[in-house]
Amino acid sequence: MAAEEDVTMADVDCSTQWLVERARQSLKENNPYEAKAWLITAKTLYPKDFGLQYEAYTIERNAERVQESANLFYIMFEQFPDSNILWKEVASFTDALESEVTDQHGKFLTDMFSSLPQHAQREILLKAAGRCKDCIEKCRMMLLLMRRFPDVIPKNGVALTEMLIDAENSEYPDAPVNPYRKLLVCDVLPHLLASDNMAVDTSSANGSQDDEDCAPGISLPQVYKWLELSIHFYVSCATAHNFLSENSDAQHGIIDTSIVAEVLDGKGPWVALHELFYLTAQKCGWAEICRIHDRLDPKKYRSSNDHWASISELHYKLKRMSKHSLEEGTEEEMIEKTGVMFAAIILFLQTVWEYCRVVNRLDLVSASSGLVFPLVLIEDSVNENHQSSASSNSAGGGSNSPAPKKKKRKLASGRPGSPGKDDSKNKQPANIIIDKNCGSVSQNLSDDFIVSVEAWHLLNTHTDYKNDFTRLLDEWEVDQWNWMGTFEVDRLIYKGKYKKAVEFLQEQKRSLEKDASANQESLIRGAIQLSCSYFHLDDHKKACEEALYALNFFSSRASPGDNMALKRSSSIHQGKLDKSANELSILGSSHSGRCLRLIQCSETEVLSLTVGLLLSSLKQRLATGGRNDTLLGHLIVLLQFGWPREEGTFYELLDKIRDQGGLKYRVFFNYVNNIDILEEFAHLYSDDTFNLDLVPHSTTGSSRAVTRGVNKGAKEDFRAALERQVARSDDSFEPLLRAFFQNERESLILS
């Protein structure tokens, strides 16, 4: 109050100072009526004195008498429109008018302003906007004016949007999340699009506008531009939130964290975007989009599958109409198709983000107790007989399991048909399995992915959508969205386009290897998918190289929480869009088409994948080549993983060894500790008709073959090595397997 008195007294002439002092003294003595009398006398004597007028206004304002304060303020505004003190009062009014939560004083200010004549309110707000030097403040004043006086929207609405867009282009050319875009998308556009005073000029489609009361129309391209800016803003907010804690310099300079937090704490980006999209649909006359509005509303908690079904159904409906429509109806249908395109784009971006967010584990925070492994999509036919991480038994502890009946079967020569060449198979619908080891992953994840793939295909291939969709991806620099790369390669794998997947992954690998800040998980995931892609292109050598490359990352670090107790994982089956959960709940041979799996990028899963890939590759090589003892030995080592799953294959190999009269594999006892396999070789050893060269050089200093009546020392070496390995049969097989991959890497690749 003291500061206010100082300012006021500076504007009061000395001749009136005595009257003002008497009025203030009366107020201190709790005699407001006497104070008013003094000021009435002073105003009568000096009607042009601002200090006296303001003092009288202050008394009424402090007493919170609404109408009296409004009258006195209006008189001052007419007589002293350039007073800085007066404009400070205007600022307090506008702050109260903009506030969603007001206290008692704020309510008084709001009521007082509302008591002013309508033309006075309009004039005050217009002049307040004109006095603002800051663009944000000026836009806030204009928005406040339009909210209180909708009739000014046609004249000022579009100019306001252009002012914000120009300011953004000048100050934030590369940052979609900025104060200007936020004001435009979150405040201005919802108000303009919801206003009956703002019309969209669709005269070219619907005929001329004859209604004189209708505002001059804005163009459809302008509204489309607003929607594009809004989509980019909300998608950036939704995706930026998960990167804010990573202290990335690239993100830090262009993301306004306070705006992101405000959007997320409100309705959420996807709900807010849908509401704006619906307002746009109403304004543009997208009747069909409005008809299915409820089916697209994210607040209704329908699945992305249902949303896509609605959009796809509408797309084909319009497509059929186009074939039978008259020429004059074509343009109107194109406007409707634009609505379908934007609906598909929004759903595409949302489902891609929901999928990539989970797969990249951006939905989790790394715990101090362990690593958070990203997920990776692979084609399961790499390992049709190895459906998950090892087996239901620990891989080295199969000795307690009852041995199944030994029987012969034809040694697998590989998958029926060559996936790299069987285009018809790659075009078949793909079923997706989510491993239980992936954690608490929603069963809707595969639906999100499949919807995003279908939406991408529609937007990228249909002539009515492709050009605009490609333009938007380019304008938004989607290729710079790191998380989007996950979708791109997974989409190629889902579609069976392995050559393109290899090209994409090779380029990604080169980029990651040059980037010192790149995390190992990205390299591991890329190597896994490269390995599977090469395998499906029948390039088994490169497939094995990439699988072993992925394993190298685990040899240099511990894997907390990944204790290598490999158990057969159960899976949540996610199927094609037209299948229900019940129909797809059971895995089995009834599933037609290809089978894809989503697994963790953990050592357990990489080991399982590598073993399966090597088994399939070596079996094919063994079936098509001549005698190869090294290959046979490698296969026997690998068969221990997940024993007794591959027990039948082992007995086929045993028959092959008998047929060829023996086996030369001097690292046998370095890597074999499975009791069942050791027992079979002990039995084979007892038959002197077979030559077994299995003992390493380090035991005897020279190689010794076990033959009839020859070299009793070799028998002793064999027996000692056998007993040593039998004693270790209860130990885990995984350390031996890791050593096997490390020591025999070159031999495996050559095989």
XYZ file of C-alpha atoms in Angstrom:
751
model
C 0.000 0.000 0.000
C 2.897 2.353 0.774
C 4.335 1.929 -2.691
C 0.921 2.568 -4.173
C 0.558 5.750 -2.100
C 3.967 6.977 -3.225
C 3.080 6.507 -6.876
C -0.306 8.124 -6.471
C 0.967 11.139 -4.580
C 3.534 11.761 -7.296
C 0.620 12.292 -9.687
C -1.373 14.514 -7.304
C -0.892 18.244 -7.576
C 0.321 19.970 -4.434
C -2.911 21.933 -4.293
C -4.908 18.714 -3.934
C -2.499 16.863 -1.682
C -4.157 18.174 1.457
C -7.578 16.845 0.366
C -6.145 13.419 -0.429
C -4.340 13.286 2.926
C -7.591 14.075 4.736
C -9.347 11.298 2.840
C -6.637 8.803 3.759
C -6.711 9.884 7.379
C -10.466 9.262 7.439
C -9.857 5.757 6.110
C -7.317 5.098 8.865
C -9.951 6.212 11.375
C -12.381 3.685 9.839
C -14.627 6.381 8.391
C -14.942 5.525 4.674
C -17.933 7.778 4.058
C -16.035 10.817 5.293
C -13.122 9.814 3.057
C -15.459 9.599 0.053
C -16.854 13.048 0.863
C -13.377 14.561 0.866
C -12.600 12.975 -2.497
C -15.934 14.041 -4.046
C -15.099 17.589 -3.014
C -11.603 17.256 -4.481
C -12.888 15.803 -7.790
C -15.446 18.598 -8.043
C -12.695 21.173 -7.638
C -10.149 19.339 -9.813
C -12.032 17.053 -12.279
C -8.988 16.451 -14.526
C -6.633 15.280 -11.775
C -5.714 11.562 -12.258
C -4.443 11.198 -8.695
C -7.785 12.152 -7.235
C -9.674 9.841 -9.590
C -7.364 6.935 -8.794
C -7.613 7.550 -5.053
C -11.399 7.398 -5.238
C -11.156 4.189 -7.310
C -8.729 2.669 -4.795
C -11.175 3.219 -1.936
C -13.982 1.436 -3.811
C -11.714 -1.339 -5.015
C -10.340 -2.046 -1.546
C -13.880 -2.150 -0.227
C -14.658 -4.608 -3.094
C -17.701 -2.687 -4.283
C -17.984 -4.071 -7.813
C -20.213 -1.614 -9.654
C -18.770 1.528 -8.041
C -15.212 0.368 -8.822
C -16.146 -0.437 -12.424
C -17.735 2.991 -12.934
C -14.733 4.843 -11.564
C -12.290 2.733 -13.574
C -14.220 3.374 -16.787
C -14.168 7.132 -16.175
C -10.401 6.980 -15.690
C -9.960 4.832 -18.801
C -11.831 7.398 -20.897
C -9.997 10.382 -19.441
C -6.492 8.918 -18.964
C -6.071 6.063 -21.497
C -2.270 6.299 -21.501
C -1.640 6.085 -17.769
C 0.862 3.343 -16.864
C -0.780 2.955 -13.463
C -4.078 2.291 -15.202
C -2.544 -0.372 -17.439
C -1.131 -2.133 -14.420
C -4.734 -2.454 -13.253
C -5.680 -3.827 -16.672
C -2.943 -6.459 -16.307
C -4.447 -7.555 -12.991
C -7.859 -7.870 -14.690
C -6.538 -9.992 -17.544
C -4.590 -12.231 -15.161
C -7.789 -12.868 -13.224
C -9.760 -13.484 -16.422
C -7.224 -16.045 -17.662
C -6.867 -17.898 -14.381
C -8.784 -21.162 -14.117
C -8.676 -21.044 -10.307
C -9.376 -17.661 -8.733
C -9.334 -16.493 -5.132
C -11.778 -13.979 -3.669
C -9.834 -10.987 -4.967
C -9.533 -12.567 -8.411
C -13.286 -13.115 -8.488
C -13.832 -9.480 -7.561
C -11.602 -8.322 -10.417
C -13.398 -10.623 -12.846
C -16.800 -9.380 -11.719
C -15.655 -5.782 -11.885
C -14.357 -6.157 -15.439
C -17.584 -7.881 -16.463
C -19.512 -4.916 -15.074
C -17.868 -2.582 -17.565
C -19.827 -1.803 -20.730
C -19.302 -4.334 -23.485
C -17.690 -1.853 -25.812
C -15.347 -0.783 -22.996
C -14.258 -4.374 -22.354
C -13.591 -4.884 -26.056
C -11.654 -1.634 -26.352
C -9.579 -2.344 -23.229
C -8.556 -5.791 -24.444
C -7.761 -4.553 -27.956
C -5.596 -1.748 -26.602
C -3.977 -4.142 -24.121
C -3.010 -6.431 -26.996
C -1.704 -3.478 -28.974
C 0.505 -2.354 -26.090
C 2.134 -5.806 -25.707
C 5.633 -5.987 -27.106
C 6.039 -9.709 -26.353
C 4.398 -11.956 -28.953
C 3.199 -14.495 -26.378
C 1.567 -11.803 -24.254
C -0.039 -10.197 -27.289
C -1.474 -13.541 -28.388
C -2.804 -14.179 -24.894
C -4.631 -10.844 -24.970
C -6.073 -11.568 -28.405
C -7.203 -15.000 -27.281
C -8.865 -13.473 -24.224
C -10.600 -10.978 -26.481
C -11.886 -13.738 -28.773
C -13.126 -15.798 -25.857
C -15.184 -12.904 -24.500
C -16.240 -11.569 -27.885
C -16.606 -14.415 -30.407
C -17.681 -11.986 -33.114
C -14.075 -10.748 -33.456
C -12.835 -14.257 -34.337
C -13.284 -13.941 -38.126
C -11.236 -10.764 -38.194
C -8.522 -11.745 -35.728
C -8.438 -15.541 -35.491
C -6.424 -16.404 -38.593
C -4.095 -13.444 -38.040
C -3.408 -14.740 -34.543
C -2.435 -18.202 -35.833
C -0.173 -16.675 -38.474
C 1.502 -14.497 -35.857
C 2.310 -17.559 -33.727
C 3.536 -19.623 -36.685
C 5.782 -16.771 -37.879
C 7.200 -16.289 -34.377
C 7.899 -20.041 -34.108
C 9.626 -20.159 -37.487
C 11.802 -17.267 -36.407
C 12.769 -18.410 -32.902
C 12.238 -22.205 -32.879
C 12.659 -23.436 -36.472
C 13.698 -26.956 -35.417
C 11.727 -27.446 -32.202
C 8.084 -28.553 -32.459
C 7.679 -28.266 -28.670
C 7.931 -24.555 -27.931
C 5.793 -21.840 -26.265
C 4.356 -20.563 -29.554
C 3.298 -24.004 -30.793
C 1.895 -24.836 -27.372
C -0.232 -21.664 -27.340
C -1.376 -22.305 -30.888
C -2.256 -25.987 -30.466
C -3.488 -26.117 -26.884
C -5.289 -22.761 -26.633
C -5.928 -20.965 -29.912
C -6.917 -23.761 -32.307
C -9.415 -25.511 -29.994
C -11.155 -22.159 -29.536
C -11.173 -21.274 -33.230
C -12.286 -24.709 -34.414
C -15.062 -24.897 -31.829
C -16.394 -21.446 -32.721
C -19.469 -21.078 -34.901
C -18.065 -17.737 -36.024
C -15.163 -19.396 -37.819
C -16.173 -21.212 -40.995
C -14.165 -23.325 -43.391
C -14.616 -22.393 -47.009
C -15.631 -25.626 -48.716
C -17.537 -23.789 -51.445
C -15.573 -25.608 -54.131
C -17.032 -28.861 -52.819
C -20.384 -27.811 -51.407
C -21.335 -24.861 -53.506
C -21.140 -21.156 -52.641
C -22.021 -19.821 -49.223
C -25.241 -17.850 -49.403
C -25.675 -17.346 -45.670
C -24.847 -13.703 -44.997
C -24.427 -14.409 -41.280
C -21.670 -16.920 -41.965
C -18.143 -15.646 -41.472
C -15.754 -15.445 -44.412
C -14.371 -18.917 -44.775
C -10.793 -19.986 -44.149
C -9.320 -22.418 -46.639
C -9.154 -26.164 -46.181
C -5.371 -26.237 -46.740
C -4.987 -23.800 -43.873
C -6.984 -26.029 -41.530
C -4.987 -29.039 -42.698
C -1.786 -27.171 -41.887
C -3.084 -26.470 -38.381
C -3.826 -30.163 -37.891
C -0.386 -31.175 -39.155
C 1.280 -28.788 -36.703
C -0.898 -30.192 -33.909
C -0.074 -33.820 -34.718
C 3.644 -33.056 -34.747
C 3.388 -31.199 -31.434
C 1.467 -33.868 -29.545
C 3.522 -36.762 -30.931
C 6.701 -34.919 -29.949
C 5.348 -34.429 -26.422
C 4.326 -38.082 -26.128
C 7.673 -39.404 -27.310
C 9.953 -36.784 -25.730
C 8.899 -37.579 -22.160
C 10.740 -40.906 -22.142
C 14.009 -39.296 -23.223
C 14.108 -36.407 -20.758
C 15.927 -38.386 -18.074
C 18.712 -39.484 -20.416
C 20.487 -36.061 -20.442
C 20.934 -36.264 -24.175
C 22.439 -33.050 -25.519
C 20.623 -33.571 -28.783
C 17.290 -33.647 -26.982
C 18.108 -31.167 -24.277
C 18.353 -28.052 -26.405
C 15.152 -28.567 -28.401
C 12.698 -29.981 -25.859
C 10.898 -27.670 -23.469
C 10.437 -30.013 -20.536
C 7.904 -27.798 -18.776
C 5.586 -27.880 -21.812
C 5.929 -31.660 -22.104
C 5.122 -32.068 -18.415
C 2.096 -29.781 -18.715
C 0.702 -31.744 -21.663
C 1.256 -35.082 -19.934
C -0.275 -33.879 -16.681
C -3.371 -32.679 -18.527
C -5.538 -34.860 -20.731
C -2.508 -36.554 -22.203
C -1.218 -36.033 -25.751
C -3.287 -38.690 -27.513
C -6.609 -37.702 -25.959
C -5.943 -33.996 -26.582
C -4.932 -34.745 -30.178
C -8.078 -36.755 -30.805
C -10.275 -33.962 -29.447
C -8.611 -31.459 -31.761
C -8.915 -33.896 -34.657
C -12.647 -34.247 -33.995
C -13.088 -30.453 -33.924
C -11.254 -30.327 -37.261
C -13.495 -33.062 -38.660
C -16.604 -31.109 -37.695
C -15.230 -27.900 -39.143
C -14.108 -29.502 -42.416
C -17.326 -31.429 -42.879
C -15.825 -34.907 -42.569
C -19.225 -36.473 -42.006
C -17.986 -40.056 -42.111
C -15.210 -39.360 -39.590
C -17.727 -37.678 -37.289
C -19.966 -40.714 -37.636
C -17.273 -43.056 -36.308
C -15.901 -40.539 -33.802
C -16.811 -42.613 -30.753
C -15.081 -45.663 -32.215
C -11.842 -43.671 -32.560
C -11.975 -41.974 -29.178
C -9.019 -43.171 -27.019
C -11.016 -42.399 -23.882
C -13.380 -45.225 -24.814
C -10.555 -47.765 -24.190
C -11.115 -49.683 -27.386
C -8.172 -51.572 -28.817
C -6.058 -50.248 -31.660
C -7.445 -53.194 -33.588
C -10.972 -51.777 -33.308
C -9.781 -48.293 -34.249
C -8.044 -49.625 -37.334
C -11.051 -51.704 -38.339
C -13.183 -48.532 -38.299
C -10.706 -46.532 -40.380
C -10.103 -49.369 -42.830
C -13.828 -49.948 -43.233
C -14.344 -46.250 -43.988
C -11.453 -46.229 -46.456
C -12.940 -49.075 -48.478
C -16.398 -47.554 -48.278
C -15.119 -44.317 -49.830
C -13.164 -46.330 -52.367
C -16.341 -48.090 -53.477
C -18.207 -44.790 -53.602
C -15.528 -43.282 -55.829
C -16.095 -45.982 -58.423
C -19.797 -45.230 -58.673
C -19.922 -41.498 -57.915
C -20.796 -38.802 -60.380
C -18.146 -36.349 -61.450
C -19.541 -33.524 -59.283
C -19.205 -35.638 -56.153
C -15.546 -36.482 -56.582
C -14.139 -33.423 -54.809
C -16.343 -33.913 -51.766
C -15.181 -37.505 -51.517
C -11.567 -36.334 -51.702
C -12.244 -34.100 -48.690
C -13.614 -37.128 -46.826
C -10.554 -39.150 -47.824
C -8.342 -36.458 -46.345
C -10.075 -37.068 -43.029
C -9.390 -40.795 -43.358
C -5.744 -40.058 -44.113
C -5.291 -37.932 -40.989
C -7.105 -40.531 -38.862
C -4.778 -43.224 -40.204
C -1.685 -41.058 -39.619
C -2.645 -40.391 -35.999
C -3.352 -44.067 -35.327
C -0.128 -45.065 -37.106
C 2.022 -42.757 -34.970
C 0.296 -43.757 -31.747
C 0.578 -47.502 -32.338
C 4.171 -47.255 -33.570
C 5.109 -45.317 -30.448
C 3.297 -47.704 -28.095
C 5.083 -50.633 -29.720
C 8.546 -49.045 -29.830
C 8.179 -47.676 -26.301
C 7.740 -51.200 -24.938
C 10.214 -52.937 -27.250
C 12.921 -50.378 -26.452
C 11.946 -50.663 -22.750
C 11.339 -46.923 -22.507
C 8.359 -47.865 -20.348
C 10.745 -49.067 -17.620
C 13.412 -47.436 -15.524
C 16.645 -49.390 -15.091
C 16.812 -50.790 -11.614
C 20.067 -50.686 -9.694
C 19.771 -54.420 -9.158
C 19.920 -55.341 -12.813
C 19.748 -54.494 -16.485
C 16.632 -53.769 -18.467
C 16.865 -55.763 -21.674
C 15.195 -54.402 -24.811
C 13.054 -56.777 -26.857
C 13.699 -57.993 -30.380
C 11.418 -59.436 -33.065
C 12.713 -62.481 -34.936
C 11.248 -65.126 -37.207
C 10.784 -68.354 -35.309
C 11.391 -70.643 -38.257
C 15.119 -70.202 -37.600
C 14.504 -72.678 -34.840
C 11.245 -74.471 -35.379
C 12.158 -77.217 -32.962
C 13.639 -74.817 -30.396
C 10.720 -72.762 -29.306
C 12.235 -70.821 -26.473
C 15.100 -70.397 -24.126
C 16.555 -73.872 -23.911
C 14.277 -76.471 -22.329
C 12.163 -77.240 -19.349
C 15.279 -78.666 -17.678
C 18.495 -76.829 -16.973
C 20.597 -77.552 -20.014
C 23.230 -79.510 -18.155
C 20.960 -81.393 -15.846
C 19.177 -83.828 -18.057
C 20.554 -86.885 -16.309
C 17.653 -87.117 -13.898
C 15.073 -87.145 -16.666
C 13.805 -90.500 -17.849
C 15.372 -91.278 -21.194
C 12.739 -91.420 -23.909
C 12.549 -94.414 -26.121
C 15.456 -94.454 -28.506
C 14.290 -94.388 -32.044
C 15.622 -93.432 -35.375
C 14.313 -90.648 -37.451
C 15.507 -88.902 -40.543
C 18.172 -86.329 -39.784
C 16.719 -82.899 -40.454
C 18.074 -81.460 -43.641
C 16.707 -78.045 -42.811
C 13.376 -76.373 -43.067
C 11.059 -77.578 -45.775
C 11.716 -75.120 -48.533
C 14.173 -72.244 -48.497
C 12.824 -69.173 -46.729
C 15.176 -66.953 -48.646
C 13.609 -68.095 -51.898
C 10.078 -69.033 -50.904
C 8.326 -65.727 -51.561
C 4.894 -67.279 -51.139
C 5.736 -68.237 -47.573
C 6.960 -64.733 -46.756
C 3.653 -63.326 -47.988
C 1.631 -65.538 -45.673
C 0.059 -63.965 -42.555
C 2.443 -63.915 -39.615
C 1.586 -64.967 -36.079
C 3.464 -63.230 -33.271
C 4.486 -64.903 -30.014
C 5.534 -62.838 -27.001
C 7.862 -64.766 -24.707
C 6.932 -64.849 -21.060
C 10.493 -63.728 -20.292
C 9.622 -60.363 -21.824
C 7.923 -59.502 -18.549
C 4.620 -57.731 -18.022
C 4.044 -56.902 -21.666
C 0.478 -56.108 -22.654
C -1.238 -58.679 -24.805
C -2.236 -55.794 -27.089
C 1.378 -55.106 -28.059
C 1.341 -57.244 -31.179
C -1.992 -55.706 -32.195
C -0.383 -52.267 -31.947
C 2.478 -53.441 -34.119
C 0.311 -55.119 -36.751
C -2.013 -52.091 -36.895
C 0.971 -49.787 -37.384
C 2.245 -52.014 -40.209
C -1.158 -52.073 -41.901
C -1.592 -48.304 -41.496
C 1.896 -47.690 -42.887
C 1.100 -49.886 -45.869
C -2.166 -48.061 -46.591
C -0.601 -44.604 -46.254
C 2.433 -45.544 -48.323
C 0.700 -47.274 -51.202
C -2.676 -45.612 -51.734
C -2.521 -42.814 -54.288
C -4.841 -40.546 -52.283
C -2.539 -40.603 -49.253
C 1.022 -41.396 -50.310
C 2.242 -37.957 -51.399
C 0.989 -36.144 -48.306
C 2.166 -38.880 -45.961
C 5.644 -38.892 -47.495
C 5.771 -35.097 -47.323
C 4.832 -35.091 -43.629
C 7.415 -37.730 -42.734
C 10.011 -35.613 -44.472
C 8.892 -32.339 -42.858
C 8.852 -33.923 -39.410
C 12.285 -35.506 -40.018
C 10.965 -38.862 -38.885
C 14.225 -40.493 -39.942
C 15.814 -38.677 -36.981
C 13.428 -40.281 -34.484
C 15.736 -42.982 -33.112
C 12.915 -45.102 -31.759
C 11.243 -45.233 -35.183
C 14.139 -47.319 -36.545
C 12.935 -50.218 -34.412
C 9.613 -50.207 -36.225
C 11.209 -49.948 -39.648
C 13.335 -53.084 -39.304
C 10.585 -55.019 -37.499
C 8.163 -54.109 -40.281
C 10.568 -55.465 -42.894
C 10.993 -58.699 -40.938
C 7.238 -59.009 -40.447
C 6.760 -58.624 -44.193
C 9.562 -61.127 -44.918
C 11.643 -58.520 -46.784
C 14.974 -59.815 -45.540
C 17.215 -58.236 -48.156
C 15.931 -54.780 -47.258
C 16.161 -55.651 -43.579
C 19.839 -56.593 -44.014
C 20.570 -53.328 -45.839
C 18.855 -51.314 -43.114
C 20.554 -53.207 -40.278
C 24.005 -53.017 -41.862
C 23.692 -49.249 -42.200
C 22.424 -49.013 -38.634
C 25.327 -51.152 -37.401
C 27.907 -48.940 -39.127
C 26.336 -45.876 -37.579
C 26.210 -47.390 -34.079
C 29.803 -48.618 -34.233
C 30.952 -45.076 -35.056
C 28.914 -43.619 -32.194
C 30.840 -43.887 -28.935
C 27.668 -43.191 -26.949
C 25.664 -45.991 -28.580
C 24.459 -48.571 -26.075
C 25.401 -52.213 -26.460
C 21.793 -53.364 -26.372
C 21.178 -51.684 -29.740
C 24.163 -53.478 -31.252
C 23.037 -56.803 -29.754
C 19.516 -56.417 -31.099
C 20.794 -55.465 -34.535
C 23.124 -58.456 -34.592
C 20.322 -60.827 -33.612
C 18.068 -59.563 -36.374
C 20.906 -59.552 -38.886
C 21.666 -63.151 -37.971
C 18.064 -64.244 -38.511
C 17.792 -62.252 -41.747
C 20.954 -63.786 -43.169
C 19.670 -67.207 -42.168
C 16.481 -66.671 -44.126
C 18.557 -65.593 -47.104
C 20.469 -68.901 -46.816
C 23.713 -67.097 -45.959
C 24.488 -69.313 -42.973
C 28.079 -68.186 -42.601
C 27.133 -64.551 -42.009
C 24.207 -65.670 -39.882
C 26.576 -67.522 -37.554
C 29.053 -64.618 -37.529
C 26.366 -62.173 -36.391
C 25.001 -64.535 -33.732
C 28.479 -65.067 -32.284
C 29.123 -61.308 -32.560
C 26.073 -60.707 -30.357
C 27.323 -63.239 -27.816
C 30.663 -61.437 -27.536
C 28.974 -58.525 -25.780
C 27.990 -60.758 -22.873
C 31.429 -62.253 -22.349
C 32.776 -58.917 -21.087
C 30.055 -58.191 -18.596
C 27.894 -59.854 -16.001
C 24.212 -60.097 -16.641
C 22.421 -59.354 -13.360
C 19.118 -61.079 -13.175
C 20.089 -63.347 -16.059
C 21.306 -66.325 -14.066
C 21.466 -68.658 -17.052
C 19.098 -71.170 -15.491
C 17.626 -71.812 -18.872
C 14.086 -73.005 -18.752
C 11.544 -73.491 -21.452
C 9.697 -70.178 -21.632
C 5.996 -69.974 -22.100
C 4.588 -67.453 -24.499
C 1.615 -65.233 -25.036
C 0.403 -65.796 -28.553
C -0.682 -62.798 -30.519
C -2.283 -63.484 -33.830
C -3.639 -61.891 -36.937
C -6.066 -59.016 -36.698
C -9.091 -61.082 -37.518
C -8.481 -63.665 -34.794
C -9.847 -63.530 -31.297
C -7.819 -64.086 -28.163
C -9.475 -67.416 -27.559
C -8.689 -68.658 -31.039
C -5.053 -67.765 -30.617
C -4.420 -68.825 -27.065
C -2.938 -72.223 -27.863
C 0.202 -72.769 -29.891
C 0.192 -75.656 -32.250
C 0.408 -76.875 -35.763
C -3.013 -75.447 -36.536
C -1.492 -72.005 -36.993
C -0.947 -71.339 -40.648
C 1.604 -68.962 -42.050
C 4.825 -67.720 -40.570
C 5.673 -67.494 -36.885
C 7.490 -64.532 -35.349
C 8.668 -64.170 -31.754
C 9.389 -61.234 -29.500
C 12.232 -62.109 -27.120
C 14.581 -60.383 -24.693
C 18.033 -59.263 -25.795
C 19.501 -61.221 -22.888
C 22.343 -63.718 -22.878
C 19.892 -66.535 -22.266
C 17.905 -65.729 -25.377
C 20.948 -65.016 -27.549
C 22.454 -68.355 -26.537
C 19.222 -70.150 -27.344
C 18.942 -68.408 -30.693
C 22.580 -69.093 -31.583
C 22.308 -72.765 -30.698
C 19.143 -73.172 -32.730
C 20.615 -71.370 -35.695
C 23.827 -73.401 -35.622
C 21.949 -76.670 -35.215
C 19.777 -75.947 -38.233
C 22.738 -74.825 -40.323
C 25.013 -77.731 -39.361
C 22.261 -80.285 -39.907
C 21.745 -78.993 -43.436
C 25.480 -79.074 -44.093
C 25.799 -82.594 -42.681
C 22.905 -83.855 -44.795
C 24.327 -82.473 -48.034
C 28.083 -83.061 -47.565
C 30.401 -86.013 -47.084
C 32.092 -87.146 -43.906
C 32.914 -84.274 -41.592
C 33.915 -85.315 -38.083
C 34.376 -81.742 -36.850
C 30.842 -80.887 -37.885
C 29.543 -84.056 -36.195
C 31.355 -83.205 -32.997
C 30.099 -79.624 -32.987
C 26.554 -80.908 -33.401
C 26.934 -83.292 -30.446
C 28.149 -80.421 -28.247
C 25.210 -78.216 -29.261
C 22.650 -80.990 -28.731
C 23.327 -80.809 -24.985
C 21.605 -77.427 -24.864
C 18.046 -78.118 -23.802
C 18.561 -81.864 -23.500
C 16.609 -84.101 -24.026
C 14.805 -82.054 -26.662
C 17.277 -83.078 -29.391
C 17.852 -86.592 -28.093
C 16.417 -88.131 -31.262
C 18.876 -86.163 -33.362
C 21.729 -87.406 -31.187
C 20.847 -91.045 -31.877
C 20.781 -90.296 -35.593
C 24.290 -88.878 -35.277
C 25.326 -91.934 -33.278
C 24.117 -94.158 -36.106
C 26.096 -92.057 -38.550
C 29.240 -92.484 -36.416
C 28.716 -96.241 -36.401
C 28.197 -96.242 -40.154
C 31.432 -94.384 -40.784
C 33.350 -96.504 -38.258
C 34.182 -93.916 -35.627
C 34.745 -90.240 -34.860
C 37.759 -87.947 -34.642
C 36.925 -84.977 -32.391
C 39.739 -84.302 -29.926
C 37.937 -81.507 -28.040
C 35.054 -83.836 -27.163
C 35.823 -83.980 -23.432
C 36.362 -80.202 -23.278
C 32.685 -79.509 -23.915
C 30.596 -82.650 -23.336
C 29.306 -83.361 -19.807
C 25.851 -84.744 -20.541
C 25.553 -88.107 -18.758
C 23.348 -89.673 -21.447
C 25.785 -88.773 -24.208
C 28.775 -89.915 -22.145
C 27.096 -93.260 -21.478
C 26.465 -93.833 -25.175
C 30.094 -93.079 -26.039
C 31.265 -95.331 -23.225
C 29.166 -98.094 -24.764
C 30.574 -97.258 -28.199
C 34.082 -97.334 -26.731
C 33.496 -100.865 -25.437
C 33.049 -102.036 -29.038
C 36.571 -102.251 -30.453
C 35.309 -102.163 -34.027
C 35.003 -98.352 -33.853
C 37.872 -95.868 -33.933
C 37.288 -93.033 -31.479
C 39.849 -90.203 -31.399
C 38.331 -88.006 -28.697
C 41.120 -87.401 -26.194
C 42.871 -84.003 -26.457
C 46.624 -83.755 -27.083
C 47.173 -82.173 -23.696
C 46.358 -85.454 -21.951
C 48.920 -87.698 -23.609
C 51.205 -85.444 -25.577
C 50.163 -87.304 -28.738
C 46.923 -88.409 -30.265
C 45.796 -91.936 -29.479
C 43.018 -93.670 -31.338
C 41.079 -96.346 -29.492
C 41.231 -99.546 -31.557
C 41.104 -103.314 -30.986
C 44.108 -104.482 -28.961
C 46.134 -101.360 -29.682
C 47.520 -98.821 -27.244
C 46.221 -99.652 -23.809
C 47.334 -96.153 -22.719
C 44.727 -94.649 -25.002
C 42.041 -96.705 -23.282
C 43.244 -95.442 -19.930
C 43.232 -91.841 -21.167
C 39.736 -92.300 -22.519
C 38.508 -93.894 -19.302
C 40.074 -91.126 -17.165
C 38.586 -88.364 -19.314
C 35.223 -90.095 -19.269
C 35.229 -90.467 -15.488
C 36.250 -86.835 -15.089
C 33.363 -85.647 -17.247
C 30.864 -87.983 -15.541
C 31.874 -86.422 -12.235
C 31.024 -83.009 -13.748
C 27.716 -84.091 -15.255
C 25.691 -82.289 -12.616
C 27.468 -79.007 -13.368
C 25.801 -76.433 -15.583
C 26.492 -76.786 -19.264
C 26.444 -73.030 -19.918
C 30.101 -72.305 -18.967
C 31.176 -75.074 -21.343
C 28.913 -73.681 -24.050
C 30.327 -70.184 -23.683
C 33.857 -71.568 -23.853
C 32.846 -73.633 -26.892
C 31.596 -70.581 -28.773
C 34.675 -68.595 -27.848
C 37.300 -71.239 -28.620
C 35.670 -72.854 -31.652
C 34.329 -69.695 -33.287
C 36.377 -69.953 -36.484
C 35.750 -73.666 -36.794
C 32.003 -73.142 -36.407
C 31.921 -70.449 -39.068
C 33.960 -72.582 -41.463
C 31.657 -75.533 -40.815
